[in-house]
Short mmCIF file of C-alpha atoms in Angstrom, two decimals:
data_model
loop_
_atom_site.label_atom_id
_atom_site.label_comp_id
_atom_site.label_asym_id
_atom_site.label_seq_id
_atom_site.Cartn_x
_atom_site.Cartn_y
_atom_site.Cartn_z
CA UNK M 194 60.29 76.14 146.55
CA UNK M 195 61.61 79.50 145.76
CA UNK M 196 63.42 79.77 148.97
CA UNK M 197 65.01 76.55 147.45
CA UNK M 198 65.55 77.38 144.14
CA UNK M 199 67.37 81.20 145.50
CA UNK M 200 69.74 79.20 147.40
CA UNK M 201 70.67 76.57 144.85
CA UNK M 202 71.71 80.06 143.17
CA UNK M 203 73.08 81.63 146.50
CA UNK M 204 75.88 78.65 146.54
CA UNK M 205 76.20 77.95 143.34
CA UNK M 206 75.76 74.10 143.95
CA UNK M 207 77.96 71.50 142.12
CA UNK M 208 77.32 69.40 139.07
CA UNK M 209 76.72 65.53 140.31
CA UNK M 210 80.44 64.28 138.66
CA UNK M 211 81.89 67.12 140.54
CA UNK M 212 80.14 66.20 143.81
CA UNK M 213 81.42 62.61 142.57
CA UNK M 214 85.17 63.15 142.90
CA UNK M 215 84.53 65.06 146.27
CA UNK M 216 83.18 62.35 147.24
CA UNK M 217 85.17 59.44 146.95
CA UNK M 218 88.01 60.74 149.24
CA UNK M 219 85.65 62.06 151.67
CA UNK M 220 84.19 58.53 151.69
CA UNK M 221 87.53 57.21 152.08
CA UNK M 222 88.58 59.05 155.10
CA UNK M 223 85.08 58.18 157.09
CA UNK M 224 85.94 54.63 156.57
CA UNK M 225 89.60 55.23 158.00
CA UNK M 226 88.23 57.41 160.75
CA UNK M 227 85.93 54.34 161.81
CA UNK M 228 88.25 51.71 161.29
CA UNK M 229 91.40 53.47 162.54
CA UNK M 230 90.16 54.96 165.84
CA UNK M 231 87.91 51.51 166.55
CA UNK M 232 90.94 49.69 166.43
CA UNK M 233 93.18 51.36 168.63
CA UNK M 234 90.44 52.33 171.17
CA UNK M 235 90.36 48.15 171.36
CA UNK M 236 93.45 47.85 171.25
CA UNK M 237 93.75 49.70 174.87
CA UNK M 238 91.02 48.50 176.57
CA UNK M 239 92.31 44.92 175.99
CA UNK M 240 95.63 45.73 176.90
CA UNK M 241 95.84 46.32 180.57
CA UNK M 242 99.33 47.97 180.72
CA UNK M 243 97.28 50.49 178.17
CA UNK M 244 94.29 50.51 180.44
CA UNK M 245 95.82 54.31 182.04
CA UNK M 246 96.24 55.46 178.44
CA UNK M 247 92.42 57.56 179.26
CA UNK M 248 93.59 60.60 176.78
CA UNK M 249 94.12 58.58 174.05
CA UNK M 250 91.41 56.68 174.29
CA UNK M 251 89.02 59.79 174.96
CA UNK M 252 90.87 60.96 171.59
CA UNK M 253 89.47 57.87 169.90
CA UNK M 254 86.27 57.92 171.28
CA UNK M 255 85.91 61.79 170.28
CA UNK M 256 87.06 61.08 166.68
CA UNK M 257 84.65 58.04 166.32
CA UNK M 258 81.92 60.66 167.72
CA UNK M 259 82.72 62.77 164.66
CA UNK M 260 82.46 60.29 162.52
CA UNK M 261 79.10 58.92 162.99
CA UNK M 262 77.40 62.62 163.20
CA UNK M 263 79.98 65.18 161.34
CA UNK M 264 81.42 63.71 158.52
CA UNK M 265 78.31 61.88 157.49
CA UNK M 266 76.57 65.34 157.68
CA UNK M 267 78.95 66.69 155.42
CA UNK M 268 78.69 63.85 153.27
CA UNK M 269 74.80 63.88 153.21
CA UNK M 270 73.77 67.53 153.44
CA UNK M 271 73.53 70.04 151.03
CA UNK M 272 76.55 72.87 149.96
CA UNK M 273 78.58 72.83 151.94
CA UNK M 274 78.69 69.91 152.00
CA UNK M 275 78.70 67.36 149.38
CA UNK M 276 75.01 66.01 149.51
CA UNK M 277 71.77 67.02 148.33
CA UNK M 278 70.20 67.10 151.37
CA UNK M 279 68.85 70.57 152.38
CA UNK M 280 68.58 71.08 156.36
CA UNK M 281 66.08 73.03 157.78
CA UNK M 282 66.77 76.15 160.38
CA UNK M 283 66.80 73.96 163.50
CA UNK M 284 68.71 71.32 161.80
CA UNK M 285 71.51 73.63 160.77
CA UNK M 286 71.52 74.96 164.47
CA UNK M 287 72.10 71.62 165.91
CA UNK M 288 74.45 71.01 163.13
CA UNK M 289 76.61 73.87 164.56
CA UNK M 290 76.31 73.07 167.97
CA UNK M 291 77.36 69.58 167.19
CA UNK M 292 80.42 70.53 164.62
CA UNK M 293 81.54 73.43 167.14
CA UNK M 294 81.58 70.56 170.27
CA UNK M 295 83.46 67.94 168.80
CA UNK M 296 86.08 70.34 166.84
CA UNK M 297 87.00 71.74 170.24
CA UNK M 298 86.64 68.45 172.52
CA UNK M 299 89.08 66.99 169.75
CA UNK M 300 91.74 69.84 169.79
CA UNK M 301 91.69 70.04 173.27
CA UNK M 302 91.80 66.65 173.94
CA UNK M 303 95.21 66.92 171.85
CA UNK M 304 96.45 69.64 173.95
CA UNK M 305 95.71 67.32 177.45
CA UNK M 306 98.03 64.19 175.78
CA UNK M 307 100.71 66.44 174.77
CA UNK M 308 100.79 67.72 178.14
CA UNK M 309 100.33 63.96 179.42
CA UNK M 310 102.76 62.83 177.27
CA UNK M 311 105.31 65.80 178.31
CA UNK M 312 104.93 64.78 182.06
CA UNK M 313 104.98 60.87 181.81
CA UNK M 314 108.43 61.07 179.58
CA UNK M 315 110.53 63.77 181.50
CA UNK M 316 109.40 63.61 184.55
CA UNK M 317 108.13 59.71 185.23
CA UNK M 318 110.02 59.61 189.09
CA UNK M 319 109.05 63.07 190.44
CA UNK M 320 106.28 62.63 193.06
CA UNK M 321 104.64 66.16 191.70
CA UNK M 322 100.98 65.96 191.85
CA UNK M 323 99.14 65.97 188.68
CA UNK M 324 95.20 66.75 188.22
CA UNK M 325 93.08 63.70 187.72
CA UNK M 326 92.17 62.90 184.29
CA UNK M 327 88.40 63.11 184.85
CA UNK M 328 88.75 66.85 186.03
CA UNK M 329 90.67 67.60 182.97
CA UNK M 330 88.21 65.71 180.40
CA UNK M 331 85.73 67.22 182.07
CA UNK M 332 87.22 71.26 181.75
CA UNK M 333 87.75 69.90 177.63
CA UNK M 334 83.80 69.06 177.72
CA UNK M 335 82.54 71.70 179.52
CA UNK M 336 84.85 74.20 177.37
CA UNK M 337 83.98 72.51 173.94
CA UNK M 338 79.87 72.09 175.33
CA UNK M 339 80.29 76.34 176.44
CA UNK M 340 81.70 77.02 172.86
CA UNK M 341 79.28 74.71 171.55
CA UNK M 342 76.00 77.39 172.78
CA UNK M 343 77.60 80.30 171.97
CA UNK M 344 78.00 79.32 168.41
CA UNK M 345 74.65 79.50 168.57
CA UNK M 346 74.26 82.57 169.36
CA UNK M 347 73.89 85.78 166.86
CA UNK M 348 72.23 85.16 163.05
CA UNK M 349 73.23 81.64 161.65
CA UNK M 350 74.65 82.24 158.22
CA UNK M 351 71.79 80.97 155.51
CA UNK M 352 73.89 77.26 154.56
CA UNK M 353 74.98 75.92 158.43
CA UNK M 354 78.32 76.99 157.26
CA UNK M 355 81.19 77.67 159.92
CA UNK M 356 83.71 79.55 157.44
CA UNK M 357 81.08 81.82 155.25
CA UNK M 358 79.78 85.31 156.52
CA UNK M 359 80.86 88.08 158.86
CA UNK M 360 83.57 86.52 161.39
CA UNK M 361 81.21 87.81 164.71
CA UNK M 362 82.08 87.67 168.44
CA UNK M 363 82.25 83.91 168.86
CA UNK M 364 84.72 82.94 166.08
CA UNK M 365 88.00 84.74 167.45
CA UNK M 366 87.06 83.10 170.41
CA UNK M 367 86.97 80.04 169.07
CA UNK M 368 89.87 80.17 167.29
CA UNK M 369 92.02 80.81 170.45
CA UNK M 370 90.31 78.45 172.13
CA UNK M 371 90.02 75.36 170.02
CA UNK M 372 93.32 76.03 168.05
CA UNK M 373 95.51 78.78 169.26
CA UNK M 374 95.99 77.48 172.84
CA UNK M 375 95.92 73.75 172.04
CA UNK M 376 98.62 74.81 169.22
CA UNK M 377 100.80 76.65 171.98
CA UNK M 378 100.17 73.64 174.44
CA UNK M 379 101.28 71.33 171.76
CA UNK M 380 104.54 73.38 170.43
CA UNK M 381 105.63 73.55 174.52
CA UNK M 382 105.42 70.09 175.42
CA UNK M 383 106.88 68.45 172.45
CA UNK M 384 109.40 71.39 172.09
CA UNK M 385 110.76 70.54 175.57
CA UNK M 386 110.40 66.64 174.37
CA UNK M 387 112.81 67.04 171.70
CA UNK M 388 115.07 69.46 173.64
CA UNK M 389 115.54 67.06 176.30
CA UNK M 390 116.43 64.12 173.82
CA UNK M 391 118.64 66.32 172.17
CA UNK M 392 120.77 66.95 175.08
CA UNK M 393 120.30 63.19 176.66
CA UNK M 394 121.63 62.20 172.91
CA UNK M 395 124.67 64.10 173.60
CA UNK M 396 125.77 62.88 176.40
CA UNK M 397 128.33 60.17 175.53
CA UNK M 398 126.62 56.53 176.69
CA UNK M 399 128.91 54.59 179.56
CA UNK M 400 130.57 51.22 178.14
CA UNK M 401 128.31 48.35 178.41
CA UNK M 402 129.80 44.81 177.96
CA UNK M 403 128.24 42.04 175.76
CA UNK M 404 125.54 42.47 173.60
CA UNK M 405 124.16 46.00 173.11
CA UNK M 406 120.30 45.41 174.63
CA UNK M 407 117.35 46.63 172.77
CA UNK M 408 117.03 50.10 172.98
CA UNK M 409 115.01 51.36 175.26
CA UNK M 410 116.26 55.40 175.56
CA UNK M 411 113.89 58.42 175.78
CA UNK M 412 114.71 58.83 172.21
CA UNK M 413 113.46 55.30 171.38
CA UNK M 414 109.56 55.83 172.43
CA UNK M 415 109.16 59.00 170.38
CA UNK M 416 109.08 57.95 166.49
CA UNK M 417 106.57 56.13 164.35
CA UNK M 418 109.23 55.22 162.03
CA UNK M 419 111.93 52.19 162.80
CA UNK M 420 115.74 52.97 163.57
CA UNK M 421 117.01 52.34 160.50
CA UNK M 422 114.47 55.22 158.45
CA UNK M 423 115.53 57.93 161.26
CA UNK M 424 118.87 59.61 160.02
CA UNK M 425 121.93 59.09 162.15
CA UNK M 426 123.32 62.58 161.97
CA UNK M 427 120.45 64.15 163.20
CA UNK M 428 120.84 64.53 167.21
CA UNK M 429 117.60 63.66 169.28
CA UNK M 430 116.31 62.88 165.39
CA UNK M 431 113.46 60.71 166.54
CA UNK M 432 112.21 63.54 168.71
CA UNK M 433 112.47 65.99 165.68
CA UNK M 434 110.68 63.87 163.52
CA UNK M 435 107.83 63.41 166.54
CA UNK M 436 107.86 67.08 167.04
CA UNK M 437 107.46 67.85 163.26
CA UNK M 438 104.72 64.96 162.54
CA UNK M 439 102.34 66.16 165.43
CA UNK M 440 102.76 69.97 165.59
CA UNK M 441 103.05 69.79 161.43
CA UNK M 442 99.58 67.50 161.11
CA UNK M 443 97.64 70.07 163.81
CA UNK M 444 98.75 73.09 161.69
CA UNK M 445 98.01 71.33 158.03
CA UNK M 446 95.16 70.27 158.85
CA UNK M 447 93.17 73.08 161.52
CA UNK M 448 94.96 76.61 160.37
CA UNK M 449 93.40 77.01 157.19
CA UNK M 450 90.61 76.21 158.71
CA UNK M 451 90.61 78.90 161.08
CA UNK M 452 92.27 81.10 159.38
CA UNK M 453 89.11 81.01 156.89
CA UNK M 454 86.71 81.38 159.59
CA UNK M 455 88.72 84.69 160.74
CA UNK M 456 89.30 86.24 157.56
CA UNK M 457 85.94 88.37 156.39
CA UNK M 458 84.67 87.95 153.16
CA UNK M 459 82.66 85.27 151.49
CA UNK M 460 84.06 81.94 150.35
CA UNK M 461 83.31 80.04 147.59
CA UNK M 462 81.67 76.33 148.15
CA UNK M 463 84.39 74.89 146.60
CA UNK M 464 87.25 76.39 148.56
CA UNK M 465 84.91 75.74 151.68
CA UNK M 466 84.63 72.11 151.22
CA UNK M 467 88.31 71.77 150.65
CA UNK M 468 88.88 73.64 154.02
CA UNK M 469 86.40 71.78 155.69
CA UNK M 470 87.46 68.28 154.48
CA UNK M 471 91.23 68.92 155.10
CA UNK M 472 90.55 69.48 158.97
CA UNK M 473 88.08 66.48 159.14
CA UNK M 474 91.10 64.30 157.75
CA UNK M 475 92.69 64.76 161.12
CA UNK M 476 90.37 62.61 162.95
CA UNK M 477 91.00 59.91 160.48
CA UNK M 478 95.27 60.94 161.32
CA UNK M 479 95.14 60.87 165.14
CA UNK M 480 95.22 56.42 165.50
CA UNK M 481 98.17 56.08 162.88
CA UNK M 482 99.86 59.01 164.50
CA UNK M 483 98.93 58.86 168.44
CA UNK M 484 98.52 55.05 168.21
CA UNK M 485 101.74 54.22 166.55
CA UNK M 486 103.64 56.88 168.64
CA UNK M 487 103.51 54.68 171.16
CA UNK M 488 105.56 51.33 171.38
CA UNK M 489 102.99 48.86 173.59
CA UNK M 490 100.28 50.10 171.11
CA UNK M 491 102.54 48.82 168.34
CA UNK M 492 103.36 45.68 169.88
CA UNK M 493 100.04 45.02 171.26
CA UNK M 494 98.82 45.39 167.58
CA UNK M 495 101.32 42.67 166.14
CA UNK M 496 100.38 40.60 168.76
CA UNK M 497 96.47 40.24 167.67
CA UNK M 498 97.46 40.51 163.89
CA UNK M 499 99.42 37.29 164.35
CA UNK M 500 97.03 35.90 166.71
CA UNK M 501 94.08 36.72 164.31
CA UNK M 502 96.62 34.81 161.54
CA UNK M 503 97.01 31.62 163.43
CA UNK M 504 93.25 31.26 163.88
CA UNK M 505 92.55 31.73 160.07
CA UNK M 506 93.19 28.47 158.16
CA UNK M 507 95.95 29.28 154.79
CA UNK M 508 99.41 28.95 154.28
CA UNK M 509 100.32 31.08 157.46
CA UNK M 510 99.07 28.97 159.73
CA UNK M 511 101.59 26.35 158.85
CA UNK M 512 104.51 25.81 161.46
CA UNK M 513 107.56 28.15 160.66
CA UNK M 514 109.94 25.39 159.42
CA UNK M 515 107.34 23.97 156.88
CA UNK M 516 108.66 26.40 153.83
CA UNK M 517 111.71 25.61 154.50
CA UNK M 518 113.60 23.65 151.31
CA UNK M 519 114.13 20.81 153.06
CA UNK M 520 110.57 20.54 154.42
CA UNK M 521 109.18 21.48 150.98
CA UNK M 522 111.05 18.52 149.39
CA UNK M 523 109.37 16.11 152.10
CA UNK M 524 106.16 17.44 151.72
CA UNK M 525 106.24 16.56 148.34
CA UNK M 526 107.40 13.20 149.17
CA UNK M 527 104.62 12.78 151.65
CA UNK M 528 107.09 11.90 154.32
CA UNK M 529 105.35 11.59 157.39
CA UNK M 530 107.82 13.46 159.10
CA UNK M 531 106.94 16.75 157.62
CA UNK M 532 105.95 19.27 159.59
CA UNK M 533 102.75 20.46 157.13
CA UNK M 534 101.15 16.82 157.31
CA UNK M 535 99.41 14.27 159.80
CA UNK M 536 100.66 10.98 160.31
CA UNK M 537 97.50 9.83 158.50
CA UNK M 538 97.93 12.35 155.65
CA UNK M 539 101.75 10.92 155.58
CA UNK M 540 100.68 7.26 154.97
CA UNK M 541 98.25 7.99 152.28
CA UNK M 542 100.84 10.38 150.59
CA UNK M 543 103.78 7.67 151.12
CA UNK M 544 100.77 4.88 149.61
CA UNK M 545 100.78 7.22 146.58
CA UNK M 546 104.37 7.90 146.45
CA UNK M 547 105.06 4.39 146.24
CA UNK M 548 102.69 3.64 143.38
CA UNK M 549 104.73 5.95 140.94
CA UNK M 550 107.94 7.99 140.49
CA UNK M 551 109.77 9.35 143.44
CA UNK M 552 112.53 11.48 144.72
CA UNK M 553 115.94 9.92 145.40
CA UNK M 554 116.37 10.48 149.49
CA UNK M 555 119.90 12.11 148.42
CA UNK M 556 118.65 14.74 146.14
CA UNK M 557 116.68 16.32 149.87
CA UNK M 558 120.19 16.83 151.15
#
């Protein structure tokens, strides 16, 4: 109980409507990491042109990973995080070894789809060999797992925290590790993305006859946003904007992070939390931003949503000419022509119609 009761006063722990409003956006993004990531990772093993998609889909699986064992640990446990559960010695241990794994599994795993991403787009014909992706997924686990032990290594710091106390051997380490190189990796690949574009976009297009065809140009698989939001006098502007979204997300969300496990000196909980909360939000960023990236992710996604739509009775699931005026005048008739009704729901309508006031065929026209 004293050992308690010095470090309620050691962190300086929270009042409960504090811990409150901490809590409902932490909430909020474990529900998006769950949802988010367990959609797209079904989205590509259903699709089969998706099926080869493996880095994206280890992404997914890594981020739902943290979000069943990190981010309800720091919504359960005790400052730092925003709980009231106190964990014991061995449970703060495994809490590191966990947090440390998945952190670096995830910003690795980053670094191996830029790099994927980089090779499938600008060079797609070259015959170049390329290292299978089960030797590279397994150099980002066996990376992340060696990380992982030697976080475990030296004197743990007295509330399982990751950014509080002397920085030690391991952090530098794991800051080049986990976030410098993955940063570099990611800065090279979609650097040489956007410079590419940018000189394909150039290049005046030949004269094509006819109709223009949908777009299908390097610079058309590389934005989340549609044509008409991506501005016209910005050259290879859909590559900018992919450059700026992913390198600009990894760097919001992971450097202050680091950055505050580097820096010596002793945090406050509240600062801590913030830290630690802003770098969890990028597993619940990575499906909108990886997922959408991609066109057949997008389309494969319509495709359910309206398939899920037709087999959900309401007012969708009526035939597309049904809300048109004409057909809305004839449905109100209960003509048995209209595309919303049966031929038996037609008779009893025109029965009814009959019986009292009706509309004057000319007034449908």
């Amino acid at each position: 109980m004293a050992n308690r009761t010095e470090l309620n006063e050691t962190l300086g722990a929270g009042s409960p409507s504090s811990r409150l409003v901490g809590l409902i956006p932490a909430a909020f993004l474990e529900v998006v990491t769950l949802l988010g990531n367990g959609t797209v990772l079904a989205v590509v093993l259903r699709t089969p042109a998706l099926r080869k998609a493996i880095y994206l889909a280890h992404l997914c699986l890594v981020d739902l990973l943290a979000a069943v064992s990190v981010m309800p640990l720091g919504l359960l446990a005790a400052p730092p995080g925003l709980g009231t559960v106190y964990l014991s010695r061995g449970q703060c241990r495994a809490a590191r070894f966990v947090t440390t794994t998945l952190v670096s599994a995830c910003t690795l795993t980053l670094a191996a789809l830029g790099l994927e991403r980089y090779r499938y787009i600008l060079h797609p014909l070259r015959p170049r060999p390329r290292p299978p992706p089960i030797l590279v997924l397994g150099i980002v686990w066996g990376v992340s797992g060696l990380l992982g032990g030697l976080s475990l290594l030296g004197r743990p710091s007295p509330n399982c925290s990751l950014v509080a106390g002397p920085p030690g051997p391991f952090r530098p380490l794991w800051a080049i590790l986990a976030f410098a190189l993955p940063a570099l990796l990611l800065l090279v690949s979609y650097g040489s993305i956007f410079r590419v574009a940018r000189l394909a976009a150039l290049r005046p297009p030949p004269p094509a006859p006819g109709p223009r065809p949908r777009s299908d140009s390097l610079d058309s698989h590389l934005s989340i946003l549609p044509p008409r939001l991506a501005s016209p006098h910005l050259v290879g502007g859909k590559a900018a904007l992919t450059l700026a979204l992913v390198v600009g997300q990894f760097l919001g969300c992971w450097l202050p992070f680091f950055a505050a496990c580097l820096l010596p000196g002793r945090w406050s909980i509240g600062i801590e939390v913030a830290l630690t909360w802003l770098a969890y939000s990028s597993f619940a960023a990575h499906p909108f931003l990886y997922g959408l990236l991609q066109r057949p992710v997008r389309e494969e996604l319509s495709r359910l949503a309206r398939a899920w739509l037709q087999a959900v009775p309401g007012p969708w699931h009526c035939p597309p000419g049904t809300w048109l005026p004409q057909s809305f005048l004839k449905l109100l008739r209960g003509d048995p022509e209209s595309p919303a009704l049966d031929p038996s729901a037609g008779q009893e309508a025109n029965t009814m119609t009959a019986e009292g006031p009706g509309l004057d065929p000319g007034e449908t026209t």
